[in-house]
CSV table of C-alpha atoms in Angstrom, one decimal:
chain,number,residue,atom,x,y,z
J,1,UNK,CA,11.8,27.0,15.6
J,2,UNK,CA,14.5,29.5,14.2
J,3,UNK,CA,16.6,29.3,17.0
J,4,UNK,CA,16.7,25.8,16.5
J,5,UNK,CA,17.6,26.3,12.4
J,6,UNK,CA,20.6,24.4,10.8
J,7,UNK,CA,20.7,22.2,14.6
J,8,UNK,CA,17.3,20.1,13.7
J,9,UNK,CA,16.9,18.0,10.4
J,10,UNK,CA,13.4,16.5,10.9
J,11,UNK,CA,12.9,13.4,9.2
J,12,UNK,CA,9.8,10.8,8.7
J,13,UNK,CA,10.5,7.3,9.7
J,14,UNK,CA,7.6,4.3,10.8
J,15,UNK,CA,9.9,2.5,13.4
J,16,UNK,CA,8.0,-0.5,12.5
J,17,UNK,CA,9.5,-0.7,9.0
J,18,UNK,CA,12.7,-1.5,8.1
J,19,UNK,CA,13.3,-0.2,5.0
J,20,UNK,CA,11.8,3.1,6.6
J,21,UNK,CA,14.3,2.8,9.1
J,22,UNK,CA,17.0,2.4,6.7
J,23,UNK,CA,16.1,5.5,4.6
J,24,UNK,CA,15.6,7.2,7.4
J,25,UNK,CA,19.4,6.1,8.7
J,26,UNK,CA,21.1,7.1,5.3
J,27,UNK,CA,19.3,10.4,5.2
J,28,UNK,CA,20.9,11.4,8.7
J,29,UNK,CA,24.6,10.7,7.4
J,30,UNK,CA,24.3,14.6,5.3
J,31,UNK,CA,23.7,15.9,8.8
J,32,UNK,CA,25.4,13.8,11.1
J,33,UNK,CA,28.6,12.7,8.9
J,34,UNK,CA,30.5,10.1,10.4
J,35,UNK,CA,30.3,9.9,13.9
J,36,UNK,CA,26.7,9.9,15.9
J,37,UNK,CA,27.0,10.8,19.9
J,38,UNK,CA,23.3,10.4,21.0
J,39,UNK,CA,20.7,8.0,19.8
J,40,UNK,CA,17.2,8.1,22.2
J,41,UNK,CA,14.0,5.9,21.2
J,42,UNK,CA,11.0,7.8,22.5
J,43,UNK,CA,8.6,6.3,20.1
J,44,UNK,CA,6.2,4.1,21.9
J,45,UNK,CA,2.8,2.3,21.4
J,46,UNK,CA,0.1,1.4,24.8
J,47,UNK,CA,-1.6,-0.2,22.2
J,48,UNK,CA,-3.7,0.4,19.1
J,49,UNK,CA,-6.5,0.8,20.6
J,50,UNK,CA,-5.6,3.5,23.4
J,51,UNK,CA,-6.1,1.3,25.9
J,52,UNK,CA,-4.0,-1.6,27.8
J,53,UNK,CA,-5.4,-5.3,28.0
J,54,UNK,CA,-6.3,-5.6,31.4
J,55,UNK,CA,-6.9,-9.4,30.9
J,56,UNK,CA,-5.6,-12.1,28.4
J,57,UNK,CA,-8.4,-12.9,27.4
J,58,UNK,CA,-8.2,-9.8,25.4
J,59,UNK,CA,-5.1,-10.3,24.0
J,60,UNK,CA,-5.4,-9.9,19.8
J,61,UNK,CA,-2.1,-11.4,17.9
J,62,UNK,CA,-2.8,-8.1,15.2
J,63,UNK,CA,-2.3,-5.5,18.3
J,64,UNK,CA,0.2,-7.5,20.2
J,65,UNK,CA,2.6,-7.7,17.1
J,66,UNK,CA,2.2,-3.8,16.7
J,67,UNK,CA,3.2,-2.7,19.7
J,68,UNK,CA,6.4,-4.8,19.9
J,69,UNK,CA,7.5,-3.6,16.8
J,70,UNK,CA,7.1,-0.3,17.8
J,71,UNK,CA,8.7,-0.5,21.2
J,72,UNK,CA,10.4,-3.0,21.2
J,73,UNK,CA,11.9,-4.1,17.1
J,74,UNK,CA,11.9,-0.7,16.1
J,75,UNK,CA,14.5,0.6,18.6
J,76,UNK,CA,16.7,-2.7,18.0
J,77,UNK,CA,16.4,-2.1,14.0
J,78,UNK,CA,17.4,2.0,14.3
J,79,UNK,CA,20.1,0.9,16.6
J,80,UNK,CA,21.6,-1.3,14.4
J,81,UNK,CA,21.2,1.1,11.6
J,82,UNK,CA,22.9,3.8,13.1
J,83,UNK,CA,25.5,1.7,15.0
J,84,UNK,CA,28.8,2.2,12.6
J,85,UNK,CA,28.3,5.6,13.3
J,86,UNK,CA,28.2,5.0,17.2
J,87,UNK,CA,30.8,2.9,17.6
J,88,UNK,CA,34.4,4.2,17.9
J,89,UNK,CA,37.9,3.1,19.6
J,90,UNK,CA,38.7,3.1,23.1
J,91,UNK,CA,39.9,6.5,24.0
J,92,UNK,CA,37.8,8.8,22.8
J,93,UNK,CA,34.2,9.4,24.0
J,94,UNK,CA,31.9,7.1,24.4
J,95,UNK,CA,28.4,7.4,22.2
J,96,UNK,CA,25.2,6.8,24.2
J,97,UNK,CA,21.9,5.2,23.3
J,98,UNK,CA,19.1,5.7,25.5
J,99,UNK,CA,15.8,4.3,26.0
J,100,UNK,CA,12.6,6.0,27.5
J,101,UNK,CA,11.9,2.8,29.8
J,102,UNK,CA,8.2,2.5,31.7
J,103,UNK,CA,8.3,1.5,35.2
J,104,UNK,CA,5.8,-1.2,34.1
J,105,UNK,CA,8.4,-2.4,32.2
J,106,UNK,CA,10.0,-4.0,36.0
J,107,UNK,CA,9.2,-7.7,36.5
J,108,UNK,CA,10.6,-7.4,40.2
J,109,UNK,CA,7.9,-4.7,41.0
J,110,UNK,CA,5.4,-6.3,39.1
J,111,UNK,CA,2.1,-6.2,41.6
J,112,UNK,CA,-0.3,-5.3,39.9
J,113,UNK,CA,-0.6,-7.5,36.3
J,114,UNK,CA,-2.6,-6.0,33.6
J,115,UNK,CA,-1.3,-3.8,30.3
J,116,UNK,CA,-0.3,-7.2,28.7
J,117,UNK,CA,1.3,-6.1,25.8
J,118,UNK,CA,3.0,-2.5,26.9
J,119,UNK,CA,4.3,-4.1,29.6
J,120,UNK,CA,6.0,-7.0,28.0
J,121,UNK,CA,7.5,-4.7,25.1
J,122,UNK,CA,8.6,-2.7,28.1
J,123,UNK,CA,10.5,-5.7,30.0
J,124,UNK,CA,11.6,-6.5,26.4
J,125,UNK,CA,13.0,-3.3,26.0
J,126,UNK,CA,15.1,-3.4,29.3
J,127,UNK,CA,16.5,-6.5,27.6
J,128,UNK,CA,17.6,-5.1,24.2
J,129,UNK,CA,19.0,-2.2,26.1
J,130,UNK,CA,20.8,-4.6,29.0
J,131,UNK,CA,22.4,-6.5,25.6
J,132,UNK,CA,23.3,-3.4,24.0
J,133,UNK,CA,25.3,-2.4,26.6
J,134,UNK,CA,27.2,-5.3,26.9
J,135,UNK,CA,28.2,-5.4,23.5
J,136,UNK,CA,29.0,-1.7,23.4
J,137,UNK,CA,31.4,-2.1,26.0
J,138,UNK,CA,34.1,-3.2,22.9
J,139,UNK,CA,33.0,-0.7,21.3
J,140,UNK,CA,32.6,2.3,23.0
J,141,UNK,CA,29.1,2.9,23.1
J,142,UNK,CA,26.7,3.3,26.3
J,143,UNK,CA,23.6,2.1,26.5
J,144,UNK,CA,20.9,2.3,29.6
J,145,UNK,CA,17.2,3.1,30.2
J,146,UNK,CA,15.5,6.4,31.8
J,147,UNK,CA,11.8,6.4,33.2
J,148,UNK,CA,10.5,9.8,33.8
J,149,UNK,CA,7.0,8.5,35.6
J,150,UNK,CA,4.1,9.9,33.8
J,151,UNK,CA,4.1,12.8,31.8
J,152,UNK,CA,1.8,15.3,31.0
J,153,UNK,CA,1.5,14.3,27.0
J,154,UNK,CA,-1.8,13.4,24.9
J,155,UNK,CA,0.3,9.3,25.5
J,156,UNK,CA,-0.4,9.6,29.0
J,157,UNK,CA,-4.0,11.6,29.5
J,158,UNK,CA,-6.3,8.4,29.5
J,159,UNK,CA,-4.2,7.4,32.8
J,160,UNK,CA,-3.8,10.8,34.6
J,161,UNK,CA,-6.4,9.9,37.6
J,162,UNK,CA,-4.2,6.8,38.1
J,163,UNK,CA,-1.0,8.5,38.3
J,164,UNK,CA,0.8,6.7,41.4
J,165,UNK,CA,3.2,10.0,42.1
J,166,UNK,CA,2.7,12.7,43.8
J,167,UNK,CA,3.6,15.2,40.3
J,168,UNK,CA,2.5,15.6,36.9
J,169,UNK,CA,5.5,16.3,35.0
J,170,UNK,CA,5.8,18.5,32.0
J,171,UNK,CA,7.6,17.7,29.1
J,172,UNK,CA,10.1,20.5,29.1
J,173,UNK,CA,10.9,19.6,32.8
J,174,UNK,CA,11.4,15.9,31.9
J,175,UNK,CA,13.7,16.3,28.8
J,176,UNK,CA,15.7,19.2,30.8
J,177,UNK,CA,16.3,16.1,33.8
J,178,UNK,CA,17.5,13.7,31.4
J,179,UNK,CA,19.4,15.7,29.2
J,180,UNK,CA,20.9,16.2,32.7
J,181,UNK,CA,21.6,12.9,33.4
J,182,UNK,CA,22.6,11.6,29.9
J,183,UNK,CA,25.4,14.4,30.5
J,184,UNK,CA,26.7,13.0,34.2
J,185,UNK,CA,26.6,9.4,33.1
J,186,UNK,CA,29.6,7.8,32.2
J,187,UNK,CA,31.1,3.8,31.4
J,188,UNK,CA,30.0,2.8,35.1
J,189,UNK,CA,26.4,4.2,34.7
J,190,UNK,CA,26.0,1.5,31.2
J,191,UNK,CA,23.4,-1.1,31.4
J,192,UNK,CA,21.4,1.0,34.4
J,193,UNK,CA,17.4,1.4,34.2
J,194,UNK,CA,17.0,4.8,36.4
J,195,UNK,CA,14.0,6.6,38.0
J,196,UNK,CA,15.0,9.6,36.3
J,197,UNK,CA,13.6,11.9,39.5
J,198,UNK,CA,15.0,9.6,42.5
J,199,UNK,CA,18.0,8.9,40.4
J,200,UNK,CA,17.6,5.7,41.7
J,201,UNK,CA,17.9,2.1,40.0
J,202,UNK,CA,14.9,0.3,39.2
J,203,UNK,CA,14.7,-3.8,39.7
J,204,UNK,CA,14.5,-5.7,36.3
């Protein structure tokens, strides 16, 4: 967009690839310089196919491997690309990484089984992020995990008729509510997985 010019620098990255991610890190230093304030992973996987496993028994090693490494590896690798330029010293402001969580990603509200693989990248996620924000707290940097229930995105139309909530959120609406809440959240709000809409935490 040309409101947008000289604010965006789009670049191509496979999150599954380090040395993609790598190249993809060093090219954002031109733009970025020294010091990076936001880092969200949005790029996710349900599965190769397009659909969950609803069983084990259909569980395939090739797929499984795939979606961790998208959700899962490839957040950890970026973040640990781009984490000299997210750290800084106590005092000044603190950066923030953010993950797009999935509410199947809960173990505690777990009642329903199924989506072997999404789900366990999901949990898996909550735990890279839970770690993250441990360690960032000697060095300055936030970490914690949104969910924005089901959005209205081509990800998301194969489960539409079993959305659980009462809405169908847009994407504009969603990315205005976080951006909100990235904003308001501060050291105390670091290591938090949040319902994005209830504002409320959601159970590992």
């Amino acid at each position: 967009s040309s409101d947008l010019s000289g604010r965006l620098m789009p670049l191509k990255m496979d999150v599954a690839d380090e040395a993609s991610v790598k190249a993809a890190a060093a090219a954002c230093e031109q733009f970025v310089g020294q010091r990076l304030s936001l880092l969200v992973h949005s790029a996710a996987m349900m599965h190769p196919s397009g659909r969950g496993e609803n069983t084990v028994t259909r569980l395939n090693q090739d797929a499984f491997s795939q979606v961790l490494a998208t959700n899962v590896v490839g957040p950890a690798l970026l973040t640990k690309a781009l984490y000299p330029k997210l750290k800084s010293d106590k005092g000044e402001e603190p950066s923030k990484v953010v993950a797009i969580g999935a509410g199947v990603g809960s173990v505690g509200t777990n009642k329903a089984g199924g989506w072997y693989s999404y789900r366990v990248s999901k949990t898996a996620l909550n735990a890279l992020m839970k770690n993250l924000s441990i360690e960032g707290a000697r060095n300055n940097v936030l970490a914690f995990t949104l969910y924005p229930q089901m959005v209205d995105t081509a990800f998301a139309t194969p489960y539409v008729k079993g959305n659980p909530y009462p809405e169908l959120r847009t994407p504009e609406e969603t990315a205005e509510r976080m951006l909100e809440l990235i904003e308001s959240y501060g050291p105390k709000d670091t290591g938090r997985f949040v319902n994005i809409w209830s504002k409320e935490d959601i159970p590992w």
